[in-house]
Amino acid sequence: MAEPGIIALVAFHDVASASDIGALMIDNEAEIVGGPAEGGLYRIRFPQSADPEAVVERLRAASDVVKFVALSQ
């Protein structure tokens, strides 16, 4: 059974470095739990206590690294 948390689908810009992506994960207490899938989407898990809307806003604000983000159903 998967650990609880908020799951977002995220696509990173092709020019985003592993270091940039890693820093984004650390800053948001997140981890990559799947991917890349079709379209370059990764499944990213955030703590259960995180505010889903705030998660999306923070990732969208990192527009130099993130090109797409949506909450997974």
mmCIF file of C-alpha atoms in Angstrom:
data_model
loop_
_atom_site.group_PDB
_atom_site.id
_atom_site.type_symbol
_atom_site.label_atom_id
_atom_site.label_comp_id
_atom_site.label_asym_id
_atom_site.label_seq_id
_atom_site.Cartn_x
_atom_site.Cartn_y
_atom_site.Cartn_z
ATOM 1 C CA MET A 1 0.000 0.000 0.000
ATOM 2 C CA ALA A 2 1.322 3.430 -0.945
ATOM 3 C CA GLU A 3 2.246 5.902 1.734
ATOM 4 C CA PRO A 4 -0.347 8.630 2.240
ATOM 5 C CA GLY A 5 0.224 12.029 0.773
ATOM 6 C CA ILE A 6 -0.790 14.428 -1.928
ATOM 7 C CA ILE A 7 0.154 13.300 -5.428
ATOM 8 C CA ALA A 8 0.819 15.774 -8.216
ATOM 9 C CA LEU A 9 1.641 15.081 -11.838
ATOM 10 C CA VAL A 10 4.578 17.214 -12.884
ATOM 11 C CA ALA A 11 6.506 17.747 -16.109
ATOM 12 C CA PHE A 12 9.878 19.438 -15.895
ATOM 13 C CA HIS A 13 11.456 21.655 -18.537
ATOM 14 C CA ASP A 14 14.010 19.797 -20.647
ATOM 15 C CA VAL A 15 16.697 22.233 -19.501
ATOM 16 C CA ALA A 16 15.963 21.699 -15.781
ATOM 17 C CA SER A 17 18.988 20.093 -14.146
ATOM 18 C CA ALA A 18 18.847 17.210 -11.698
ATOM 19 C CA SER A 19 20.173 19.649 -9.107
ATOM 20 C CA ASP A 20 17.313 22.099 -9.768
ATOM 21 C CA ILE A 21 14.723 19.326 -9.538
ATOM 22 C CA GLY A 22 16.322 17.922 -6.383
ATOM 23 C CA ALA A 23 16.321 21.338 -4.718
ATOM 24 C CA LEU A 24 12.643 21.776 -5.601
ATOM 25 C CA MET A 25 11.841 18.405 -4.008
ATOM 26 C CA ILE A 26 13.789 19.247 -0.827
ATOM 27 C CA ASP A 27 12.264 22.722 -0.533
ATOM 28 C CA ASN A 28 8.767 21.232 -0.772
ATOM 29 C CA GLU A 29 9.369 18.082 1.326
ATOM 30 C CA ALA A 30 8.426 16.075 -1.752
ATOM 31 C CA GLU A 31 9.666 12.955 -3.474
ATOM 32 C CA ILE A 32 9.380 11.526 -6.953
ATOM 33 C CA VAL A 33 7.413 8.277 -6.675
ATOM 34 C CA GLY A 34 6.854 7.464 -10.343
ATOM 35 C CA GLY A 35 7.735 8.340 -13.888
ATOM 36 C CA PRO A 36 8.570 9.498 -16.277
ATOM 37 C CA ALA A 37 5.352 8.386 -17.936
ATOM 38 C CA GLU A 38 4.015 9.301 -21.354
ATOM 39 C CA GLY A 39 4.468 13.004 -21.934
ATOM 40 C CA GLY A 40 7.344 13.172 -19.455
ATOM 41 C CA LEU A 41 5.038 13.246 -16.418
ATOM 42 C CA TYR A 42 6.347 12.326 -12.986
ATOM 43 C CA ARG A 43 4.288 11.443 -9.922
ATOM 44 C CA ILE A 44 5.406 13.599 -7.002
ATOM 45 C CA ARG A 45 4.280 12.915 -3.422
ATOM 46 C CA PHE A 46 3.923 15.698 -0.868
ATOM 47 C CA PRO A 47 3.192 15.261 2.847
ATOM 48 C CA GLN A 48 -0.437 14.528 3.743
ATOM 49 C CA SER A 49 -0.411 17.704 5.845
ATOM 50 C CA ALA A 50 0.351 19.908 2.820
ATOM 51 C CA ASP A 51 -2.317 22.207 1.398
ATOM 52 C CA PRO A 52 -3.013 20.878 -2.129
ATOM 53 C CA GLU A 53 -3.696 24.335 -3.582
ATOM 54 C CA ALA A 54 -0.492 25.693 -2.043
ATOM 55 C CA VAL A 55 1.460 22.757 -3.507
ATOM 56 C CA VAL A 56 0.231 23.592 -7.011
ATOM 57 C CA GLU A 57 0.919 27.313 -6.526
ATOM 58 C CA ARG A 58 4.497 26.666 -5.322
ATOM 59 C CA LEU A 59 5.242 24.378 -8.241
ATOM 60 C CA ARG A 60 3.761 26.796 -10.767
ATOM 61 C CA ALA A 61 5.913 29.544 -9.241
ATOM 62 C CA ALA A 62 8.989 27.431 -10.058
ATOM 63 C CA SER A 63 8.343 28.040 -13.761
ATOM 64 C CA ASP A 64 12.048 27.851 -14.580
ATOM 65 C CA VAL A 65 11.964 24.161 -13.571
ATOM 66 C CA VAL A 66 8.303 23.079 -13.873
ATOM 67 C CA LYS A 67 6.399 23.313 -17.150
ATOM 68 C CA PHE A 68 3.192 21.496 -16.067
ATOM 69 C CA VAL A 69 1.562 20.566 -12.771
ATOM 70 C CA ALA A 70 -1.817 19.094 -11.833
ATOM 71 C CA LEU A 71 -3.103 17.252 -8.804
ATOM 72 C CA SER A 72 -3.631 13.537 -9.369
ATOM 73 C CA GLN A 73 -7.075 12.157 -8.644
#
